[in-house]
Amino acid sequence: MTNISDSKHHNDIDHDNGSRKRVKYSDKNRPEIDEETIQKAWSHYQSYLDSAEEAAESGNAADVDELHEVVAVLDQVEQIGNDVDTTDNLASFCAELVPLHLSTVRDMLPILLSQVYLQLGDDVISREFNGEDEEGEDEDADTPENLFSKSLKFFPRNASALSMLANYRKTNLTAEPNEICEMFEIAGKHAREIRDIAASLLADENEDEDDKEGDKFKEWVELLLLDGISGAEFMEEEDEEDGSEKEESVGEKICSIEHQERYEKEMNEREEAKADEISTSGVESTSCFMAAFLHSILKRHDKALKHLAKFDISHRIHPNVWLAADNLCLDKYTAKDKSCELRDGAYFEPRAFQGSESSPLLPTRLYDRLCETFSPNAAFWRESDYQNRGYYSFFEDVTEERKKHPRHLLDDVILNHLLPRAQLSVPSSKIVGYEFWAHTRALKANLGHQLHFDTDEAMLASEQEVTHPIVSSVLYLTGNDNKNKTTAGPTIIFNQTPDSKEVAQNAWISMARDKRFMVFPGNCLHGVLPCTGNPGTRDHPKDRLTLMVGFWTRRVPEKMLDRHLYGPCGKIPEPSEEHTWVVGIQEGYGNAKESECNTTNSQTEYIQPKAELLPQISPAWEDISKEVGEEKFRKLDIPSSLDHKFFVKSAPFCFTNSLFRNDKA
């Protein structure tokens, strides 16, 4: 077998600055563990991997007891960084790499334990997310923070563990953005190095076909280094049928002999390529994309560009938009001309109604009830399975009878307080129905919301027709962080529709201020940027809580083939023990006198305040195709779970194309 320290693929980085004694995986440090013990530990780990694969298909939990067995069997293996305080020095500890000498499975034991602790930490996060953490557990022993730190002490180059720890700290607001960004950058670097090291080891041919030890070592390398730490895998060869279809599809687009020759050359090279080519590192993709994301949030756009160059993209949201999204910088980057030419079917400029004590947007009792109905711990989120379910909304008719006698809280708020303001932007349109949905996001702990169009999902799926509400809107319930003088992430609306042939030149910014109601054309591209500010404490105020309402000029459910509960434009469930949130919103309604009183109030006292046009930013997009096109290595794939469409390829057509691939965000 090849010893990496003796090969051309050697990745021995030795910073001899005297800051810490360097420890190598050598015979001197290696614990004496017999082969039977090693095989026993590996068998337990393989059993865990098998259970995890079955769990992915069945939805059950993987057998983490097998991981604890590995820890018990290998209790003699020492950590590399026992003396390291990972709270303050983790990033520098992981950056200062120890040399790697890998040639036998015995050399891989610290890496095995590193992966075991990583997966134990991931299991704790999953149980916490699903509310399965048991009472009475030792709060310090098995936290994700401690488990990921143990993982890194066994193998500081564990890019997957470092990336997951960075994300855990970001989500729980336990580290500064600068530190988290640095952790992602180091993780991205390690992921690529580990992928290349694994590829080198796996490429070595065994001279002895019966070399069982060599085959076992490669199995460890593939499962631990290639798949586990770097998130790469062997790419399967395309079958002949798929290949011929691709040839025909590409061939139809060739319009010259030169292109034909180039195409044939590329096809020949593709056929000659090895079928076991290794993919790029998924952990590198996630880490580098997160680093680009965080640099953008921190307004370090040149540094963000260096990471974006690793992906196949052509445009990003213009740095001025990110700068303007900071409440303190809004005036500086706002376009001086407050009006702009509406494009491609956008029919009015976005505007907002800001409530105040003297001119409230809603009666206090209604506002308080909405905040209670959609508070982060309310029954609505739990009973609708918000965390695990895809997009869902509810559709209700607009009638004069329901304005006078609202059937529930949402009827009252929307028909008698929000609809009159939305109608002002489209006075000649007859609104016959409204669709509503809600979102809750921990303040400063999330990355915003994907850019998207509001559409009729059912018609899009059945007839491939793109339709929109006449007016889309956001009612901001909570999200102001008065302590840090920031707000939750602002809504951004682009002067761009599915019919646009060019990217928008303008974008509008709506700051997420409590008791604010913002309306915009239903066919405009929009989303939410991450919150700016300093997330240095978990003791933050209320979540970013929003109620979205789409106002329609047709009754959407009439053309739906399958209208189901907790789906797009679904029915509000019947009140029951399973849907106590519905019991709550219906409480106090059904009494004609009370409904008439509500209606009278909404049409007189509460028609104020007046609307104000949103500030606009120009330019809205930046073409970075030249900058990122200079990179020659194979591009990384944008992680689908992080793709908020803030960095895209082939704009603006990518947004329209995404309508036919993804559910509504």
XYZ file of C-alpha atoms in Angstrom:
665
model
C 0.000 0.000 0.000
C 1.029 3.585 -0.576
C 2.148 5.607 2.389
C 0.972 9.160 1.757
C 4.070 10.561 3.416
C 6.193 8.839 0.725
C 4.032 9.601 -2.321
C 3.553 12.515 -4.660
C 0.088 12.947 -3.121
C 1.557 13.717 0.292
C -0.451 16.451 2.035
C 1.855 16.933 5.003
C 1.343 20.497 6.206
C 3.711 21.226 9.081
C 3.519 24.731 10.539
C 6.631 24.785 12.684
C 5.798 27.901 14.648
C 6.172 26.402 18.079
C 2.571 27.137 19.033
C 1.780 23.486 19.702
C 3.648 20.213 19.752
C 2.970 18.344 16.528
C 1.595 14.838 16.957
C 1.882 12.335 14.115
C 0.059 9.080 13.545
C 3.223 7.015 13.997
C 4.072 3.689 15.589
C 5.184 5.571 18.692
C 1.759 7.118 19.234
C -0.363 4.326 17.825
C -2.182 2.276 20.479
C -1.553 -1.468 20.446
C -4.947 -2.892 19.532
C -5.233 -6.427 18.194
C -6.804 -7.260 14.851
C -9.811 -8.948 16.436
C -10.691 -5.758 18.329
C -10.329 -3.672 15.189
C -12.589 -6.010 13.238
C -15.157 -5.964 16.042
C -15.256 -2.166 16.012
C -15.575 -2.117 12.230
C -18.430 -4.630 12.317
C -20.354 -2.418 14.731
C -19.762 0.596 12.494
C -20.925 -1.248 9.400
C -24.055 -2.341 11.257
C -24.745 1.294 12.050
C -24.298 2.292 8.390
C -26.694 -0.481 7.328
C -29.277 0.679 9.859
C -28.856 4.288 8.703
C -29.507 3.234 5.110
C -32.641 1.365 6.144
C -33.749 4.311 8.284
C -33.471 6.655 5.296
C -35.996 4.499 3.447
C -38.346 3.693 6.322
C -38.185 6.947 8.284
C -37.099 5.140 11.441
C -34.052 6.051 13.502
C -30.662 4.481 12.872
C -29.215 2.182 15.531
C -26.891 4.548 17.391
C -26.177 1.853 19.988
C -23.780 0.416 17.418
C -21.838 3.700 17.546
C -21.555 3.500 21.319
C -20.216 -0.030 20.917
C -17.454 1.292 18.658
C -16.490 3.845 21.318
C -16.400 1.156 23.996
C -14.273 -1.204 21.897
C -11.744 1.481 20.924
C -11.419 3.212 24.272
C -7.592 2.940 24.041
C -7.313 5.264 21.043
C -6.098 8.656 22.225
C -7.351 12.012 21.057
C -4.887 14.248 19.252
C -5.978 17.460 20.895
C -6.840 16.683 24.505
C -5.289 19.964 25.616
C -7.249 22.139 23.190
C -10.005 24.459 24.352
C -12.311 24.065 21.359
C -14.573 26.872 22.475
C -12.018 29.565 21.639
C -9.343 27.912 19.517
C -11.124 25.330 17.416
C -10.692 27.052 14.053
C -6.961 27.573 14.529
C -6.563 24.046 15.905
C -8.181 22.549 12.807
C -6.271 24.843 10.471
C -2.893 23.758 11.888
C -2.918 20.285 10.439
C -1.043 17.280 11.751
C 0.722 15.245 9.054
C -1.123 12.228 7.687
C 0.496 8.798 7.367
C -2.153 6.362 6.196
C -1.309 2.893 4.928
C -3.213 0.426 7.143
C -6.567 0.227 8.889
C -4.726 0.708 12.177
C -3.778 4.203 10.993
C -7.460 4.894 10.391
C -8.678 4.203 13.939
C -8.707 7.887 15.056
C -10.614 8.710 11.859
C -13.165 5.991 12.609
C -13.749 7.394 16.088
C -13.954 10.905 14.648
C -16.768 9.780 12.365
C -18.513 7.970 15.204
C -18.621 11.102 17.353
C -19.779 13.157 14.358
C -22.715 10.807 13.809
C -23.565 10.778 17.510
C -23.701 14.574 17.413
C -25.896 14.488 14.335
C -28.234 12.064 16.102
C -28.595 14.391 19.093
C -29.500 17.265 16.749
C -32.112 15.094 15.013
C -33.682 14.095 18.327
C -33.729 17.693 19.535
C -35.321 18.786 16.260
C -38.046 16.146 16.616
C -38.560 16.881 20.316
C -37.266 13.461 21.364
C -34.564 14.521 23.853
C -35.093 12.727 27.148
C -35.539 14.468 30.466
C -32.883 13.965 33.087
C -30.007 13.511 30.642
C -26.626 14.995 31.474
C -26.827 18.392 29.797
C -23.051 18.631 29.301
C -22.091 15.094 28.318
C -23.803 14.594 24.979
C -24.419 18.004 23.491
C -23.729 18.369 19.760
C -21.071 20.956 20.635
C -19.131 18.472 22.752
C -19.578 15.562 20.381
C -18.427 17.505 17.314
C -15.467 18.822 19.307
C -14.510 15.255 20.279
C -14.749 14.294 16.633
C -12.305 17.032 15.684
C -9.884 16.147 18.477
C -9.598 12.653 17.046
C -9.189 13.940 13.493
C -8.825 17.721 13.025
C -9.243 17.376 9.246
C -12.771 16.027 9.612
C -14.360 18.597 7.325
C -17.843 17.201 7.844
C -17.617 17.586 11.631
C -16.228 21.120 11.374
C -18.930 22.139 8.900
C -21.692 20.682 11.064
C -20.309 22.353 14.178
C -20.159 25.682 12.344
C -23.784 25.297 11.323
C -24.802 24.273 14.846
C -23.148 27.367 16.314
C -24.745 29.567 13.669
C -28.198 28.141 14.331
C -27.877 28.469 18.099
C -26.182 31.885 18.036
C -23.203 30.695 20.080
C -20.418 32.192 17.957
C -19.607 35.361 16.081
C -20.291 35.399 12.299
C -16.580 35.925 11.584
C -15.630 32.780 13.476
C -18.364 30.720 11.843
C -17.322 31.926 8.407
C -13.710 30.949 9.116
C -14.814 27.476 10.214
C -16.688 26.951 6.953
C -13.674 28.128 4.948
C -11.357 25.678 6.714
C -13.918 22.878 6.318
C -14.122 23.546 2.587
C -10.337 23.381 2.251
C -10.101 20.154 4.250
C -12.945 18.524 2.331
C -11.143 18.973 -0.972
C -7.840 17.744 0.487
C -9.441 14.639 2.009
C -11.283 13.885 -1.238
C -8.005 14.066 -3.184
C -6.156 11.962 -0.610
C -8.889 9.312 -0.710
C -8.902 9.339 -4.513
C -5.134 8.828 -4.525
C -5.280 5.900 -2.115
C -8.156 4.252 -3.954
C -6.403 4.642 -7.299
C -3.388 2.597 -6.176
C -3.480 -0.810 -7.812
C -2.822 -3.827 -5.604
C 0.060 -5.863 -7.003
C -1.267 -8.902 -5.199
C -4.825 -9.738 -6.303
C -5.294 -11.663 -3.066
C -4.236 -8.728 -0.878
C -7.146 -8.846 1.566
C -5.541 -6.324 3.903
C -5.190 -3.868 1.033
C -8.832 -4.343 0.039
C -9.956 -3.844 3.636
C -7.905 -0.649 3.879
C -9.546 0.695 0.712
C -12.953 -0.096 2.175
C -12.096 2.032 5.212
C -10.787 4.816 2.974
C -13.928 4.851 0.844
C -16.428 4.789 3.713
C -14.589 7.075 6.139
C -12.606 9.529 4.023
C -14.296 9.661 0.639
C -17.948 9.232 1.582
C -18.000 10.154 5.272
C -15.692 13.149 5.575
C -15.617 14.655 2.071
C -19.101 13.652 0.947
C -17.839 12.456 -2.449
C -18.719 9.216 -4.220
C -17.916 7.112 -7.231
C -19.913 8.285 -10.216
C -21.747 5.531 -12.092
C -21.265 5.209 -15.839
C -24.263 6.395 -17.848
C -26.049 3.538 -19.542
C -26.093 3.359 -23.330
C -29.730 4.363 -23.642
C -29.269 7.571 -21.678
C -26.077 8.319 -23.584
C -27.755 7.968 -26.986
C -30.579 10.238 -25.883
C -28.053 12.866 -24.839
C -26.252 12.572 -28.178
C -29.461 13.161 -30.093
C -30.486 16.070 -27.894
C -27.115 17.767 -28.160
C -26.757 16.900 -31.823
C -29.959 18.694 -32.700
C -28.418 21.916 -31.439
C -25.255 21.668 -33.534
C -25.436 24.005 -36.462
C -21.948 23.938 -37.966
C -19.191 21.495 -38.932
C -16.871 23.067 -36.366
C -19.357 22.486 -33.586
C -19.963 18.954 -34.859
C -16.266 18.114 -34.706
C -15.971 19.612 -31.245
C -18.998 17.643 -30.109
C -17.608 14.350 -31.458
C -14.296 15.000 -29.714
C -16.050 15.635 -26.411
C -18.109 12.459 -26.790
C -14.989 10.414 -27.497
C -13.267 11.866 -24.454
C -16.318 11.093 -22.348
C -16.336 7.471 -23.523
C -12.642 7.110 -22.725
C -13.097 8.496 -19.206
C -13.112 5.999 -16.371
C -16.521 4.837 -15.231
C -15.429 5.100 -11.583
C -14.722 8.817 -11.705
C -15.119 10.416 -8.293
C -17.568 13.259 -7.798
C -16.750 16.592 -6.240
C -16.982 16.872 -2.460
C -20.455 17.571 -1.118
C -18.986 18.863 2.138
C -16.753 21.228 0.178
C -19.805 22.480 -1.729
C -21.785 23.128 1.442
C -18.881 24.746 3.291
C -17.774 27.014 0.438
C -21.347 28.054 -0.343
C -21.948 28.901 3.306
C -18.700 30.883 3.392
C -19.846 32.870 0.331
C -23.238 33.390 1.972
C -21.775 34.654 5.235
C -19.243 36.916 3.518
C -22.165 38.464 1.613
C -24.104 39.003 4.828
C -21.006 40.563 6.383
C -20.648 42.816 3.305
C -17.317 41.276 2.288
C -18.328 40.775 -1.318
C -14.830 40.414 -2.764
C -14.158 37.505 -0.414
C -17.551 36.031 -1.239
C -16.650 36.127 -4.928
C -13.617 33.906 -4.357
C -15.879 31.172 -3.036
C -18.601 31.747 -5.625
C -15.978 31.194 -8.337
C -16.020 27.512 -7.378
C -19.631 27.207 -8.566
C -21.206 27.431 -12.006
C -23.045 30.740 -11.637
C -23.348 33.930 -13.662
C -25.196 36.466 -11.459
C -25.536 37.409 -7.833
C -27.724 39.890 -6.009
C -25.841 43.159 -6.318
C -23.693 44.108 -3.294
C -25.585 47.403 -3.025
C -28.781 45.457 -2.308
C -27.095 43.630 0.564
C -25.776 46.936 1.856
C -29.154 48.635 1.572
C -30.796 45.744 3.397
C -28.968 46.885 6.501
C -31.382 49.285 8.134
C -28.553 51.693 8.967
C -27.412 51.894 5.325
C -30.796 52.077 3.621
C -30.725 55.783 2.775
C -27.183 55.641 1.395
C -27.935 52.988 -1.221
C -31.510 53.918 -2.075
C -32.032 55.180 -5.618
C -32.638 58.938 -5.677
C -35.473 58.631 -8.191
C -38.308 57.155 -6.145
C -40.266 56.039 -9.207
C -39.213 53.534 -11.858
C -40.531 52.019 -15.060
C -42.530 48.900 -14.257
C -41.587 45.968 -16.489
C -43.051 42.818 -17.974
C -46.509 42.955 -16.457
C -45.761 44.407 -13.027
C -48.727 46.711 -12.545
C -48.014 48.856 -9.478
C -45.076 49.812 -7.291
C -44.728 47.995 -3.966
C -45.847 50.000 -0.961
C -46.309 49.567 2.770
C -48.736 50.664 5.470
C -46.960 51.210 8.782
C -49.154 51.158 11.854
C -48.534 53.324 14.898
C -50.202 54.085 18.210
C -52.035 57.068 16.741
C -52.832 55.311 13.472
C -52.979 51.557 14.088
C -52.932 49.051 11.272
C -55.096 46.642 13.265
C -57.110 46.921 16.460
C -54.887 45.835 19.327
C -57.072 42.858 20.184
C -56.762 41.449 16.653
C -53.016 42.014 16.472
C -52.498 40.306 19.836
C -54.634 37.349 18.794
C -52.685 36.921 15.557
C -49.391 36.959 17.460
C -50.780 34.358 19.840
C -52.133 32.149 17.040
C -48.812 32.113 15.188
C -46.353 32.437 18.076
C -43.326 30.104 17.708
C -44.668 27.610 20.266
C -48.298 27.796 19.153
C -50.354 24.730 18.240
C -50.577 25.867 14.597
C -46.981 24.895 13.776
C -47.092 21.611 15.642
C -50.478 20.460 14.356
C -49.682 21.355 10.752
C -46.225 19.695 10.993
C -44.668 22.896 9.723
C -41.046 21.784 10.227
C -41.355 18.695 8.024
C -44.109 19.543 5.569
C -43.695 21.248 2.217
C -45.498 24.413 1.222
C -49.137 24.672 2.300
C -51.716 27.450 2.403
C -55.442 28.029 2.881
C -57.952 29.579 0.473
C -61.109 31.439 1.492
C -63.763 33.229 -0.551
C -64.304 36.983 -0.403
C -68.001 37.857 -0.010
C -69.913 40.788 1.407
C -71.597 38.434 3.862
C -68.277 37.278 5.265
C -67.063 40.857 5.583
C -70.074 41.602 7.749
C -70.019 38.275 9.579
C -66.447 36.905 9.578
C -66.273 33.222 10.449
C -62.889 33.330 12.137
C -59.965 35.562 13.089
C -58.296 35.432 9.653
C -61.545 36.406 7.941
C -61.826 39.405 10.215
C -58.227 40.575 9.843
C -57.909 40.005 6.100
C -61.352 40.953 4.799
C -61.931 43.970 6.986
C -58.422 45.359 7.458
C -55.967 44.092 4.845
C -58.172 43.702 1.764
C -59.257 47.385 1.677
C -55.593 48.423 1.580
C -54.637 45.834 -1.032
C -57.570 46.914 -3.196
C -56.199 50.474 -3.339
C -53.349 49.279 -5.576
C -55.683 47.569 -8.066
C -58.954 49.547 -7.838
C -60.370 48.169 -11.097
C -59.804 44.505 -10.223
C -62.440 42.413 -8.472
C -60.849 40.300 -5.755
C -62.937 37.182 -5.086
C -60.684 35.116 -2.833
C -57.659 35.190 -0.590
C -54.915 32.663 0.109
C -52.947 32.851 3.349
C -49.946 31.118 4.886
C -47.462 31.958 7.635
C -43.786 31.620 8.475
C -41.800 31.740 11.699
C -38.017 32.118 11.702
C -35.633 32.495 14.630
C -34.279 36.023 14.493
C -30.780 36.148 12.955
C -30.437 32.341 12.996
C -31.649 31.694 9.462
C -30.445 32.488 5.964
C -33.525 34.199 4.612
C -36.044 32.806 2.142
C -35.584 31.614 -1.425
C -36.412 33.957 -4.307
C -39.624 32.762 -5.932
C -42.891 33.678 -7.637
C -46.294 33.262 -5.969
C -48.252 30.899 -8.232
C -51.240 28.587 -8.427
C -49.437 25.306 -7.780
C -52.314 23.115 -8.957
C -52.743 24.806 -12.342
C -48.994 24.859 -12.812
C -48.828 21.098 -12.227
C -51.902 20.115 -14.271
C -51.830 22.598 -17.157
C -48.256 23.955 -17.069
C -49.744 27.443 -16.870
C -48.186 30.110 -14.675
C -50.749 32.263 -12.862
C -50.408 34.633 -9.928
C -52.505 36.474 -7.346
C -53.306 40.031 -8.429
C -51.733 41.287 -5.189
C -49.251 39.554 -2.896
C -48.680 40.885 0.597
C -46.856 40.454 3.887
C -48.114 41.374 7.338
C -45.114 41.640 9.677
C -46.208 40.599 13.156
C -42.947 40.346 15.124
C -39.266 40.615 14.272
C -37.973 43.988 15.487
C -34.856 43.576 17.567
C -34.921 46.851 19.464
C -32.047 45.802 21.706
C -29.576 45.578 18.796
C -31.353 48.230 16.725
C -31.919 45.872 13.808
C -34.895 44.128 12.316
C -35.336 40.624 10.999
C -34.438 39.930 7.388
C -36.058 42.392 4.943
C -38.284 41.350 2.061
C -36.795 42.071 -1.344
C -38.968 42.466 -4.464
C -37.472 42.575 -7.954
C -38.890 44.489 -10.910
C -38.897 41.141 -12.685
C -41.646 38.681 -13.690
C -41.719 35.245 -15.382
C -41.990 37.090 -18.716
C -38.769 39.049 -18.183
C -36.040 38.529 -20.780
C -33.436 40.475 -18.806
C -32.569 40.651 -15.128
C -34.219 43.396 -13.114
C -32.484 46.746 -12.907
C -34.395 47.693 -9.760
C -35.301 46.029 -6.494
C -37.462 47.260 -3.629
C -36.640 46.740 0.049
C -39.262 46.274 2.757
C -37.876 46.257 6.283
C -39.522 43.762 8.633
C -41.109 46.148 11.121
C -43.819 45.068 13.529
C -47.402 45.951 12.548
C -46.418 46.722 8.959
C -48.459 45.614 5.934
C -46.657 45.524 2.578
C -48.250 44.883 -0.837
C -46.627 44.200 -4.207
C -47.595 42.824 -7.649
C -48.306 39.116 -7.384
C -46.172 38.281 -10.424
C -42.933 39.851 -9.138
C -39.912 37.842 -8.046
C -39.349 38.160 -4.303
C -37.776 36.600 -1.225
C -36.190 37.408 2.136
C -32.588 38.369 2.775
C -30.889 37.185 5.978
C -30.967 39.434 9.001
C -27.973 41.661 9.500
C -26.634 42.571 12.914
C -24.587 40.800 15.557
C -25.954 37.397 16.655
C -23.783 37.224 19.747
C -26.434 36.020 22.181
C -29.219 33.468 22.297
C -31.286 35.843 24.429
C -32.854 37.490 21.393
C -36.429 38.796 21.231
C -39.344 37.385 19.289
C -38.981 35.405 16.075
C -39.496 36.880 12.628
C -43.208 36.130 12.378
C -45.085 36.921 9.170
C -48.530 36.336 7.685
C -48.598 36.215 3.869
C -51.782 36.860 1.899
C -52.329 36.463 -1.833
C -55.430 38.194 -3.219
C -56.947 36.459 -6.248
C -59.350 37.535 -8.997
C -60.526 33.938 -9.459
C -61.449 31.128 -7.096
C -58.365 28.968 -7.285
C -59.881 25.736 -5.851
C -62.424 25.542 -8.703
C -59.741 24.217 -11.057
C -57.969 22.027 -8.545
C -58.241 18.303 -9.251
C -57.086 17.306 -5.791
C -57.512 19.729 -2.911
C -56.138 18.185 0.241
C -55.524 19.221 3.823
C -52.277 21.117 4.386
C -51.544 21.480 0.701
C -51.600 24.534 -1.603
C -54.876 26.469 -1.284
C -56.316 23.846 1.044
C -59.357 24.104 3.257
C -59.110 25.260 6.838
C -59.589 22.058 8.884
C -62.654 21.498 10.985
C -62.096 22.395 14.662
C -61.108 19.295 16.626
C -58.597 17.927 19.128
C -56.173 17.443 16.224
C -56.699 21.033 15.044
C -56.991 23.111 18.179
C -55.558 26.151 16.354
C -58.796 26.253 14.349
C -60.782 26.225 17.594
C -58.729 29.224 18.658
C -59.286 31.336 15.525
C -63.039 30.632 15.568
C -63.459 31.662 19.191
C -65.656 34.769 19.472
C -67.008 34.572 15.917
C -70.390 33.548 14.639
C -72.165 36.276 16.628
C -73.789 38.688 14.174
C -73.676 41.728 16.448
C -69.974 41.271 17.199
C -69.190 40.796 13.496
C -71.105 43.928 12.543
C -69.214 45.873 15.198
C -65.882 44.647 13.800
C -66.874 45.644 10.281
C -67.928 49.131 11.300
C -64.651 49.718 13.103
C -62.555 48.494 10.178
C -64.228 50.789 7.660
C -63.930 53.941 9.738
C -61.338 54.178 12.464
C -58.831 51.712 11.039
C -58.628 52.622 7.330
C -55.459 54.639 8.136
C -52.462 54.759 7.863
C -51.680 55.773 4.293
C -49.345 53.819 2.046
C -45.742 54.784 1.362
C -43.765 53.591 -1.660
C -40.902 51.275 -0.774
C -37.320 52.455 -1.303
C -35.741 50.986 -4.426
C -32.180 49.915 -5.154
C -30.415 49.941 -8.506
C -28.714 47.932 -9.924
C -30.377 44.825 -8.536
C -28.107 42.151 -10.034
C -24.394 41.868 -10.746
C -23.042 39.852 -13.683
C -20.026 37.923 -12.346
C -19.665 35.447 -15.207
C -16.230 36.782 -16.177
C -14.861 36.616 -12.645
C -16.073 33.091 -11.876
C -15.359 31.766 -15.366
C -11.603 32.025 -14.841
C -11.532 29.013 -12.529
C -10.387 25.937 -14.455
C -11.174 23.146 -12.014
C -14.452 21.253 -12.042
C -17.257 23.345 -10.614
C -18.987 22.405 -7.395
C -22.725 21.754 -7.233
C -24.808 24.301 -5.321
C -26.339 22.472 -2.309
C -30.080 22.293 -2.973
C -30.966 22.915 0.684
C -29.026 26.205 0.629
C -29.985 27.406 -2.851
C -31.971 30.556 -2.127
C -31.401 31.772 -5.703
C -29.274 34.683 -4.446
C -26.454 33.355 -6.648
C -27.679 31.911 -9.961
C -26.782 30.859 -13.473
C -28.619 31.917 -16.653
C -30.633 34.715 -15.070
C -33.447 35.617 -15.491
C -34.603 32.378 -17.156
C -33.489 30.220 -14.238
C -36.312 31.639 -12.104
C -39.031 30.808 -14.623
C -37.546 27.352 -15.215
C -37.542 26.670 -11.479
C -41.324 27.052 -11.438
C -41.611 23.765 -13.282
C -39.132 21.909 -11.066
C -39.799 22.935 -7.488
C -42.643 23.455 -5.087
C -43.453 26.956 -3.962
C -41.034 28.160 -1.307
